[in-house]
């Protein structure tokens, strides 16, 4: 009679593979050893065995790509011979629309053909809706022809503004209660100050 396989042996085998893959992953992540060295020394594989595993990994990647094409695009690349929706396909699709392909050493042309700066104002558009500054850019319609406003310096104010300012200051002065020092009974009188003798 044959003995039944031991469950404990299977658990130890799984735990051993888990520890080996963890150590191999850390060695490869930290770039301490090459893949070939890890295959030989951690997993104990011969060069023929790990080269066979590398070929099998490539076949797995091709099969995964075929499945993703079938799921996402409805295309079987083995039958059609083409792929759809990959980043390379999208880049080549947009690249065909350009007149000239731009490589890493080429500089795109066309930037220096148009003059730089503010767009020129066409004289026929000035004062119309097509103008950059609306119909009345200088505010001419608000002025009366009798008294045109005189241009003033930056520091001086116009007479109209000065009159308004004078009136508003007079109103504030009338509303405000000003203390007079001549009044002996006022708040600032020296009679209200107590001596500390």
JSON list of C-alpha atoms in Angstrom, two decimals:
[
{"chain": "A", "resi": 1, "resn": "UNK", "atom": "CA", "xyz": [0.00, 0.00, 0.00]},
{"chain": "A", "resi": 2, "resn": "UNK", "atom": "CA", "xyz": [1.11, 3.58, -0.74]},
{"chain": "A", "resi": 3, "resn": "UNK", "atom": "CA", "xyz": [1.16, 6.15, 2.03]},
{"chain": "A", "resi": 4, "resn": "UNK", "atom": "CA", "xyz": [-1.11, 9.18, 1.69]},
{"chain": "A", "resi": 5, "resn": "UNK", "atom": "CA", "xyz": [0.73, 12.45, 0.99]},
{"chain": "A", "resi": 6, "resn": "UNK", "atom": "CA", "xyz": [1.47, 14.46, 4.08]},
{"chain": "A", "resi": 7, "resn": "UNK", "atom": "CA", "xyz": [-0.34, 17.80, 4.46]},
{"chain": "A", "resi": 8, "resn": "UNK", "atom": "CA", "xyz": [2.44, 19.11, 6.68]},
{"chain": "A", "resi": 9, "resn": "UNK", "atom": "CA", "xyz": [5.00, 18.46, 3.92]},
{"chain": "A", "resi": 10, "resn": "UNK", "atom": "CA", "xyz": [2.87, 20.41, 1.42]},
{"chain": "A", "resi": 11, "resn": "UNK", "atom": "CA", "xyz": [2.57, 23.33, 3.87]},
{"chain": "A", "resi": 12, "resn": "UNK", "atom": "CA", "xyz": [6.34, 23.38, 4.44]},
{"chain": "A", "resi": 13, "resn": "UNK", "atom": "CA", "xyz": [6.94, 23.30, 0.69]},
{"chain": "A", "resi": 14, "resn": "UNK", "atom": "CA", "xyz": [4.60, 26.27, 0.11]},
{"chain": "A", "resi": 15, "resn": "UNK", "atom": "CA", "xyz": [6.23, 28.19, 2.97]},
{"chain": "A", "resi": 16, "resn": "UNK", "atom": "CA", "xyz": [9.69, 27.49, 1.52]},
{"chain": "A", "resi": 17, "resn": "UNK", "atom": "CA", "xyz": [8.65, 28.83, -1.92]},
{"chain": "A", "resi": 18, "resn": "UNK", "atom": "CA", "xyz": [7.10, 31.91, -0.26]},
{"chain": "A", "resi": 19, "resn": "UNK", "atom": "CA", "xyz": [10.34, 32.70, 1.58]},
{"chain": "A", "resi": 20, "resn": "UNK", "atom": "CA", "xyz": [12.45, 32.09, -1.55]},
{"chain": "A", "resi": 21, "resn": "UNK", "atom": "CA", "xyz": [10.32, 34.39, -3.71]},
{"chain": "A", "resi": 22, "resn": "UNK", "atom": "CA", "xyz": [10.42, 37.10, -1.03]},
{"chain": "A", "resi": 23, "resn": "UNK", "atom": "CA", "xyz": [14.23, 36.92, -0.84]},
{"chain": "A", "resi": 24, "resn": "UNK", "atom": "CA", "xyz": [14.57, 36.82, -4.64]},
{"chain": "A", "resi": 25, "resn": "UNK", "atom": "CA", "xyz": [12.22, 39.81, -5.04]},
{"chain": "A", "resi": 26, "resn": "UNK", "atom": "CA", "xyz": [14.19, 41.88, -2.53]},
{"chain": "A", "resi": 27, "resn": "UNK", "atom": "CA", "xyz": [17.48, 40.99, -4.21]},
{"chain": "A", "resi": 28, "resn": "UNK", "atom": "CA", "xyz": [16.15, 42.05, -7.60]},
{"chain": "A", "resi": 29, "resn": "UNK", "atom": "CA", "xyz": [14.45, 45.21, -6.27]},
{"chain": "A", "resi": 30, "resn": "UNK", "atom": "CA", "xyz": [17.62, 46.37, -4.55]},
{"chain": "A", "resi": 31, "resn": "UNK", "atom": "CA", "xyz": [19.65, 45.39, -7.65]},
{"chain": "A", "resi": 32, "resn": "UNK", "atom": "CA", "xyz": [22.06, 43.30, -5.63]},
{"chain": "A", "resi": 33, "resn": "UNK", "atom": "CA", "xyz": [22.19, 40.33, -8.03]},
{"chain": "A", "resi": 34, "resn": "UNK", "atom": "CA", "xyz": [21.17, 39.53, -11.60]},
{"chain": "A", "resi": 35, "resn": "UNK", "atom": "CA", "xyz": [18.16, 37.37, -12.48]},
{"chain": "A", "resi": 36, "resn": "UNK", "atom": "CA", "xyz": [20.39, 34.56, -13.65]},
{"chain": "A", "resi": 37, "resn": "UNK", "atom": "CA", "xyz": [22.25, 34.47, -10.32]},
{"chain": "A", "resi": 38, "resn": "UNK", "atom": "CA", "xyz": [18.95, 34.44, -8.40]},
{"chain": "A", "resi": 39, "resn": "UNK", "atom": "CA", "xyz": [17.61, 31.61, -10.59]},
{"chain": "A", "resi": 40, "resn": "UNK", "atom": "CA", "xyz": [20.76, 29.54, -10.01]},
{"chain": "A", "resi": 41, "resn": "UNK", "atom": "CA", "xyz": [21.48, 30.22, -6.34]},
{"chain": "A", "resi": 42, "resn": "UNK", "atom": "CA", "xyz": [18.10, 30.88, -4.71]},
{"chain": "A", "resi": 43, "resn": "UNK", "atom": "CA", "xyz": [15.89, 28.52, -6.69]},
{"chain": "A", "resi": 44, "resn": "UNK", "atom": "CA", "xyz": [18.61, 26.02, -7.69]},
{"chain": "A", "resi": 45, "resn": "UNK", "atom": "CA", "xyz": [17.76, 26.00, -11.42]},
{"chain": "A", "resi": 46, "resn": "UNK", "atom": "CA", "xyz": [20.22, 25.15, -14.18]},
{"chain": "A", "resi": 47, "resn": "UNK", "atom": "CA", "xyz": [20.78, 27.61, -17.08]},
{"chain": "A", "resi": 48, "resn": "UNK", "atom": "CA", "xyz": [18.68, 25.42, -19.38]},
{"chain": "A", "resi": 49, "resn": "UNK", "atom": "CA", "xyz": [15.81, 25.40, -16.88]},
{"chain": "A", "resi": 50, "resn": "UNK", "atom": "CA", "xyz": [15.71, 29.18, -16.27]},
{"chain": "A", "resi": 51, "resn": "UNK", "atom": "CA", "xyz": [16.11, 29.97, -20.00]},
{"chain": "A", "resi": 52, "resn": "UNK", "atom": "CA", "xyz": [13.13, 27.73, -20.61]},
{"chain": "A", "resi": 53, "resn": "UNK", "atom": "CA", "xyz": [11.23, 29.64, -17.89]},
{"chain": "A", "resi": 54, "resn": "UNK", "atom": "CA", "xyz": [12.08, 32.96, -19.58]},
{"chain": "A", "resi": 55, "resn": "UNK", "atom": "CA", "xyz": [10.69, 31.70, -22.90]},
{"chain": "A", "resi": 56, "resn": "UNK", "atom": "CA", "xyz": [7.57, 30.50, -21.11]},
{"chain": "A", "resi": 57, "resn": "UNK", "atom": "CA", "xyz": [7.13, 33.94, -19.50]},
{"chain": "A", "resi": 58, "resn": "UNK", "atom": "CA", "xyz": [7.23, 35.55, -22.96]},
{"chain": "A", "resi": 59, "resn": "UNK", "atom": "CA", "xyz": [4.55, 33.16, -24.19]},
{"chain": "A", "resi": 60, "resn": "UNK", "atom": "CA", "xyz": [2.44, 34.02, -21.11]},
{"chain": "A", "resi": 61, "resn": "UNK", "atom": "CA", "xyz": [2.80, 37.75, -21.86]},
{"chain": "A", "resi": 62, "resn": "UNK", "atom": "CA", "xyz": [1.69, 37.20, -25.48]},
{"chain": "A", "resi": 63, "resn": "UNK", "atom": "CA", "xyz": [-1.30, 35.19, -24.30]},
{"chain": "A", "resi": 64, "resn": "UNK", "atom": "CA", "xyz": [-2.23, 37.93, -21.77]},
{"chain": "A", "resi": 65, "resn": "UNK", "atom": "CA", "xyz": [-2.00, 40.57, -24.53]},
{"chain": "A", "resi": 66, "resn": "UNK", "atom": "CA", "xyz": [-4.21, 38.45, -26.81]},
{"chain": "A", "resi": 67, "resn": "UNK", "atom": "CA", "xyz": [-6.80, 38.10, -24.02]},
{"chain": "A", "resi": 68, "resn": "UNK", "atom": "CA", "xyz": [-6.78, 41.86, -23.30]},
{"chain": "A", "resi": 69, "resn": "UNK", "atom": "CA", "xyz": [-7.27, 42.62, -27.02]},
{"chain": "A", "resi": 70, "resn": "UNK", "atom": "CA", "xyz": [-10.20, 40.21, -27.15]},
{"chain": "A", "resi": 71, "resn": "UNK", "atom": "CA", "xyz": [-11.80, 41.69, -24.02]},
{"chain": "A", "resi": 72, "resn": "UNK", "atom": "CA", "xyz": [-11.25, 45.39, -24.72]},
{"chain": "A", "resi": 73, "resn": "UNK", "atom": "CA", "xyz": [-11.21, 45.72, -28.52]},
{"chain": "A", "resi": 74, "resn": "UNK", "atom": "CA", "xyz": [-12.90, 42.53, -29.76]},
{"chain": "A", "resi": 75, "resn": "UNK", "atom": "CA", "xyz": [-9.84, 41.82, -31.89]},
{"chain": "A", "resi": 76, "resn": "UNK", "atom": "CA", "xyz": [-7.84, 38.60, -32.04]},
{"chain": "A", "resi": 77, "resn": "UNK", "atom": "CA", "xyz": [-4.29, 39.64, -33.03]},
{"chain": "A", "resi": 78, "resn": "UNK", "atom": "CA", "xyz": [-3.38, 36.10, -34.11]},
{"chain": "A", "resi": 79, "resn": "UNK", "atom": "CA", "xyz": [-6.13, 36.18, -36.76]},
{"chain": "A", "resi": 80, "resn": "UNK", "atom": "CA", "xyz": [-6.07, 39.83, -37.85]},
{"chain": "A", "resi": 81, "resn": "UNK", "atom": "CA", "xyz": [-2.34, 40.36, -37.48]},
{"chain": "A", "resi": 82, "resn": "UNK", "atom": "CA", "xyz": [-3.00, 43.84, -36.02]},
{"chain": "A", "resi": 83, "resn": "UNK", "atom": "CA", "xyz": [-3.47, 45.37, -32.59]},
{"chain": "A", "resi": 84, "resn": "UNK", "atom": "CA", "xyz": [-5.93, 48.10, -31.65]},
{"chain": "A", "resi": 85, "resn": "UNK", "atom": "CA", "xyz": [-5.99, 50.61, -28.80]},
{"chain": "A", "resi": 86, "resn": "UNK", "atom": "CA", "xyz": [-2.43, 50.22, -27.57]},
{"chain": "A", "resi": 87, "resn": "UNK", "atom": "CA", "xyz": [-0.41, 53.36, -26.75]},
{"chain": "A", "resi": 88, "resn": "UNK", "atom": "CA", "xyz": [1.72, 52.77, -29.85]},
{"chain": "A", "resi": 89, "resn": "UNK", "atom": "CA", "xyz": [-1.39, 52.53, -32.05]},
{"chain": "A", "resi": 90, "resn": "UNK", "atom": "CA", "xyz": [-2.77, 55.79, -30.63]},
{"chain": "A", "resi": 91, "resn": "UNK", "atom": "CA", "xyz": [0.57, 57.59, -31.06]},
{"chain": "A", "resi": 92, "resn": "UNK", "atom": "CA", "xyz": [0.91, 56.47, -34.67]},
{"chain": "A", "resi": 93, "resn": "UNK", "atom": "CA", "xyz": [-2.71, 57.47, -35.34]},
{"chain": "A", "resi": 94, "resn": "UNK", "atom": "CA", "xyz": [-2.09, 61.03, -34.12]},
{"chain": "A", "resi": 95, "resn": "UNK", "atom": "CA", "xyz": [1.33, 61.10, -35.79]},
{"chain": "A", "resi": 96, "resn": "UNK", "atom": "CA", "xyz": [-0.20, 60.52, -39.23]},
{"chain": "A", "resi": 97, "resn": "UNK", "atom": "CA", "xyz": [-2.22, 63.74, -38.95]},
{"chain": "A", "resi": 98, "resn": "UNK", "atom": "CA", "xyz": [0.90, 65.88, -38.72]},
{"chain": "A", "resi": 99, "resn": "UNK", "atom": "CA", "xyz": [2.58, 67.18, -41.84]},
{"chain": "A", "resi": 100, "resn": "UNK", "atom": "CA", "xyz": [6.07, 66.54, -40.56]},
{"chain": "A", "resi": 101, "resn": "UNK", "atom": "CA", "xyz": [7.13, 64.06, -37.93]},
{"chain": "A", "resi": 102, "resn": "UNK", "atom": "CA", "xyz": [8.85, 65.76, -35.03]},
{"chain": "A", "resi": 103, "resn": "UNK", "atom": "CA", "xyz": [11.80, 63.86, -33.70]},
{"chain": "A", "resi": 104, "resn": "UNK", "atom": "CA", "xyz": [13.78, 64.53, -30.54]},
{"chain": "A", "resi": 105, "resn": "UNK", "atom": "CA", "xyz": [16.41, 66.56, -32.43]},
{"chain": "A", "resi": 106, "resn": "UNK", "atom": "CA", "xyz": [13.94, 68.52, -34.57]},
{"chain": "A", "resi": 107, "resn": "UNK", "atom": "CA", "xyz": [12.36, 71.80, -33.54]},
{"chain": "A", "resi": 108, "resn": "UNK", "atom": "CA", "xyz": [8.80, 72.43, -34.74]},
{"chain": "A", "resi": 109, "resn": "UNK", "atom": "CA", "xyz": [8.49, 75.28, -37.20]},
{"chain": "A", "resi": 110, "resn": "UNK", "atom": "CA", "xyz": [5.75, 77.84, -37.52]},
{"chain": "A", "resi": 111, "resn": "UNK", "atom": "CA", "xyz": [6.20, 79.62, -34.19]},
{"chain": "A", "resi": 112, "resn": "UNK", "atom": "CA", "xyz": [8.26, 82.45, -35.62]},
{"chain": "A", "resi": 113, "resn": "UNK", "atom": "CA", "xyz": [6.08, 83.02, -38.71]},
{"chain": "A", "resi": 114, "resn": "UNK", "atom": "CA", "xyz": [3.44, 85.12, -36.92]},
{"chain": "A", "resi": 115, "resn": "UNK", "atom": "CA", "xyz": [4.52, 88.39, -35.29]},
{"chain": "A", "resi": 116, "resn": "UNK", "atom": "CA", "xyz": [4.59, 88.39, -31.52]},
{"chain": "A", "resi": 117, "resn": "UNK", "atom": "CA", "xyz": [2.76, 90.78, -29.22]},
{"chain": "A", "resi": 118, "resn": "UNK", "atom": "CA", "xyz": [-0.64, 92.42, -29.10]},
{"chain": "A", "resi": 119, "resn": "UNK", "atom": "CA", "xyz": [-2.92, 91.94, -32.12]},
{"chain": "A", "resi": 120, "resn": "UNK", "atom": "CA", "xyz": [-3.08, 94.92, -34.43]},
{"chain": "A", "resi": 121, "resn": "UNK", "atom": "CA", "xyz": [-6.18, 97.11, -34.25]},
{"chain": "A", "resi": 122, "resn": "UNK", "atom": "CA", "xyz": [-7.82, 97.57, -37.61]},
{"chain": "A", "resi": 123, "resn": "UNK", "atom": "CA", "xyz": [-8.91, 101.18, -38.20]},
{"chain": "A", "resi": 124, "resn": "UNK", "atom": "CA", "xyz": [-12.24, 100.15, -39.69]},
{"chain": "A", "resi": 125, "resn": "UNK", "atom": "CA", "xyz": [-13.14, 98.24, -36.49]},
{"chain": "A", "resi": 126, "resn": "UNK", "atom": "CA", "xyz": [-12.38, 101.13, -34.14]},
{"chain": "A", "resi": 127, "resn": "UNK", "atom": "CA", "xyz": [-15.52, 102.29, -32.33]},
{"chain": "A", "resi": 128, "resn": "UNK", "atom": "CA", "xyz": [-17.56, 99.24, -33.39]},
{"chain": "A", "resi": 129, "resn": "UNK", "atom": "CA", "xyz": [-18.55, 95.97, -31.78]},
{"chain": "A", "resi": 130, "resn": "UNK", "atom": "CA", "xyz": [-15.66, 94.19, -33.54]},
{"chain": "A", "resi": 131, "resn": "UNK", "atom": "CA", "xyz": [-13.14, 96.46, -31.80]},
{"chain": "A", "resi": 132, "resn": "UNK", "atom": "CA", "xyz": [-11.01, 95.08, -28.99]},
{"chain": "A", "resi": 133, "resn": "UNK", "atom": "CA", "xyz": [-12.17, 97.92, -26.71]},
{"chain": "A", "resi": 134, "resn": "UNK", "atom": "CA", "xyz": [-15.96, 98.11, -27.35]},
{"chain": "A", "resi": 135, "resn": "UNK", "atom": "CA", "xyz": [-17.85, 100.96, -29.04]},
{"chain": "A", "resi": 136, "resn": "UNK", "atom": "CA", "xyz": [-16.63, 103.87, -26.89]},
{"chain": "A", "resi": 137, "resn": "UNK", "atom": "CA", "xyz": [-13.04, 103.07, -25.88]},
{"chain": "A", "resi": 138, "resn": "UNK", "atom": "CA", "xyz": [-12.12, 106.64, -24.88]},
{"chain": "A", "resi": 139, "resn": "UNK", "atom": "CA", "xyz": [-15.37, 107.51, -23.10]},
{"chain": "A", "resi": 140, "resn": "UNK", "atom": "CA", "xyz": [-16.18, 110.35, -25.49]},
{"chain": "A", "resi": 141, "resn": "UNK", "atom": "CA", "xyz": [-19.94, 109.85, -25.32]},
{"chain": "A", "resi": 142, "resn": "UNK", "atom": "CA", "xyz": [-20.13, 110.75, -21.62]},
{"chain": "A", "resi": 143, "resn": "UNK", "atom": "CA", "xyz": [-18.61, 114.24, -22.09]},
{"chain": "A", "resi": 144, "resn": "UNK", "atom": "CA", "xyz": [-20.66, 117.34, -22.76]},
{"chain": "A", "resi": 145, "resn": "UNK", "atom": "CA", "xyz": [-19.50, 119.45, -25.73]},
{"chain": "A", "resi": 146, "resn": "UNK", "atom": "CA", "xyz": [-19.79, 122.72, -23.66]},
{"chain": "A", "resi": 147, "resn": "UNK", "atom": "CA", "xyz": [-17.22, 121.86, -20.99]},
{"chain": "A", "resi": 148, "resn": "UNK", "atom": "CA", "xyz": [-14.70, 119.31, -22.09]},
{"chain": "A", "resi": 149, "resn": "UNK", "atom": "CA", "xyz": [-12.70, 117.88, -19.19]},
{"chain": "A", "resi": 150, "resn": "UNK", "atom": "CA", "xyz": [-9.18, 119.25, -19.03]},
{"chain": "A", "resi": 151, "resn": "UNK", "atom": "CA", "xyz": [-6.40, 116.75, -18.73]},
{"chain": "A", "resi": 152, "resn": "UNK", "atom": "CA", "xyz": [-4.85, 116.98, -15.30]},
{"chain": "A", "resi": 153, "resn": "UNK", "atom": "CA", "xyz": [-1.55, 115.97, -13.85]},
{"chain": "A", "resi": 154, "resn": "UNK", "atom": "CA", "xyz": [-1.31, 112.78, -11.86]},
{"chain": "A", "resi": 155, "resn": "UNK", "atom": "CA", "xyz": [-1.01, 114.72, -8.56]},
{"chain": "A", "resi": 156, "resn": "UNK", "atom": "CA", "xyz": [-3.60, 117.43, -9.23]},
{"chain": "A", "resi": 157, "resn": "UNK", "atom": "CA", "xyz": [-7.33, 116.88, -9.03]},
{"chain": "A", "resi": 158, "resn": "UNK", "atom": "CA", "xyz": [-9.94, 118.51, -11.22]},
{"chain": "A", "resi": 159, "resn": "UNK", "atom": "CA", "xyz": [-12.02, 121.47, -9.98]},
{"chain": "A", "resi": 160, "resn": "UNK", "atom": "CA", "xyz": [-15.15, 119.36, -9.94]},
{"chain": "A", "resi": 161, "resn": "UNK", "atom": "CA", "xyz": [-13.50, 116.80, -7.65]},
{"chain": "A", "resi": 162, "resn": "UNK", "atom": "CA", "xyz": [-12.08, 119.56, -5.44]},
{"chain": "A", "resi": 163, "resn": "UNK", "atom": "CA", "xyz": [-15.55, 121.11, -4.96]},
{"chain": "A", "resi": 164, "resn": "UNK", "atom": "CA", "xyz": [-17.06, 117.75, -4.06]},
{"chain": "A", "resi": 165, "resn": "UNK", "atom": "CA", "xyz": [-14.22, 117.04, -1.64]},
{"chain": "A", "resi": 166, "resn": "UNK", "atom": "CA", "xyz": [-14.64, 120.46, 0.01]},
{"chain": "A", "resi": 167, "resn": "UNK", "atom": "CA", "xyz": [-18.39, 119.92, 0.46]},
{"chain": "A", "resi": 168, "resn": "UNK", "atom": "CA", "xyz": [-17.95, 116.46, 1.98]},
{"chain": "A", "resi": 169, "resn": "UNK", "atom": "CA", "xyz": [-15.27, 117.73, 4.40]},
{"chain": "A", "resi": 170, "resn": "UNK", "atom": "CA", "xyz": [-17.57, 120.58, 5.48]},
{"chain": "A", "resi": 171, "resn": "UNK", "atom": "CA", "xyz": [-20.38, 118.07, 6.18]},
{"chain": "A", "resi": 172, "resn": "UNK", "atom": "CA", "xyz": [-18.04, 115.95, 8.29]},
{"chain": "A", "resi": 173, "resn": "UNK", "atom": "CA", "xyz": [-16.83, 119.00, 10.18]},
{"chain": "A", "resi": 174, "resn": "UNK", "atom": "CA", "xyz": [-20.40, 120.01, 11.00]},
{"chain": "A", "resi": 175, "resn": "UNK", "atom": "CA", "xyz": [-21.28, 116.54, 12.27]},
{"chain": "A", "resi": 176, "resn": "UNK", "atom": "CA", "xyz": [-18.15, 116.13, 14.37]},
{"chain": "A", "resi": 177, "resn": "UNK", "atom": "CA", "xyz": [-17.97, 117.67, 17.82]},
{"chain": "A", "resi": 178, "resn": "UNK", "atom": "CA", "xyz": [-14.66, 119.45, 18.26]},
{"chain": "A", "resi": 179, "resn": "UNK", "atom": "CA", "xyz": [-13.27, 120.01, 21.77]},
{"chain": "A", "resi": 180, "resn": "UNK", "atom": "CA", "xyz": [-12.13, 123.55, 22.44]},
{"chain": "A", "resi": 181, "resn": "UNK", "atom": "CA", "xyz": [-9.23, 124.18, 24.76]},
{"chain": "A", "resi": 182, "resn": "UNK", "atom": "CA", "xyz": [-10.48, 127.65, 25.75]},
{"chain": "A", "resi": 183, "resn": "UNK", "atom": "CA", "xyz": [-13.47, 126.12, 27.51]},
{"chain": "A", "resi": 184, "resn": "UNK", "atom": "CA", "xyz": [-12.42, 125.77, 31.18]},
{"chain": "A", "resi": 185, "resn": "UNK", "atom": "CA", "xyz": [-15.30, 123.43, 32.04]},
{"chain": "A", "resi": 186, "resn": "UNK", "atom": "CA", "xyz": [-14.56, 121.03, 29.17]},
{"chain": "A", "resi": 187, "resn": "UNK", "atom": "CA", "xyz": [-13.22, 117.53, 29.24]},
{"chain": "A", "resi": 188, "resn": "UNK", "atom": "CA", "xyz": [-9.61, 118.67, 28.94]},
{"chain": "A", "resi": 189, "resn": "UNK", "atom": "CA", "xyz": [-9.84, 121.25, 31.68]},
{"chain": "A", "resi": 190, "resn": "UNK", "atom": "CA", "xyz": [-7.13, 121.19, 34.33]},
{"chain": "A", "resi": 191, "resn": "UNK", "atom": "CA", "xyz": [-9.80, 121.34, 36.99]},
{"chain": "A", "resi": 192, "resn": "UNK", "atom": "CA", "xyz": [-10.72, 117.76, 36.19]},
{"chain": "A", "resi": 193, "resn": "UNK", "atom": "CA", "xyz": [-7.19, 116.50, 36.88]},
{"chain": "A", "resi": 194, "resn": "UNK", "atom": "CA", "xyz": [-6.68, 115.35, 40.43]},
{"chain": "A", "resi": 195, "resn": "UNK", "atom": "CA", "xyz": [-3.42, 116.02, 42.11]},
{"chain": "A", "resi": 196, "resn": "UNK", "atom": "CA", "xyz": [-1.70, 113.19, 43.89]},
{"chain": "A", "resi": 197, "resn": "UNK", "atom": "CA", "xyz": [-0.52, 115.14, 46.90]}
]
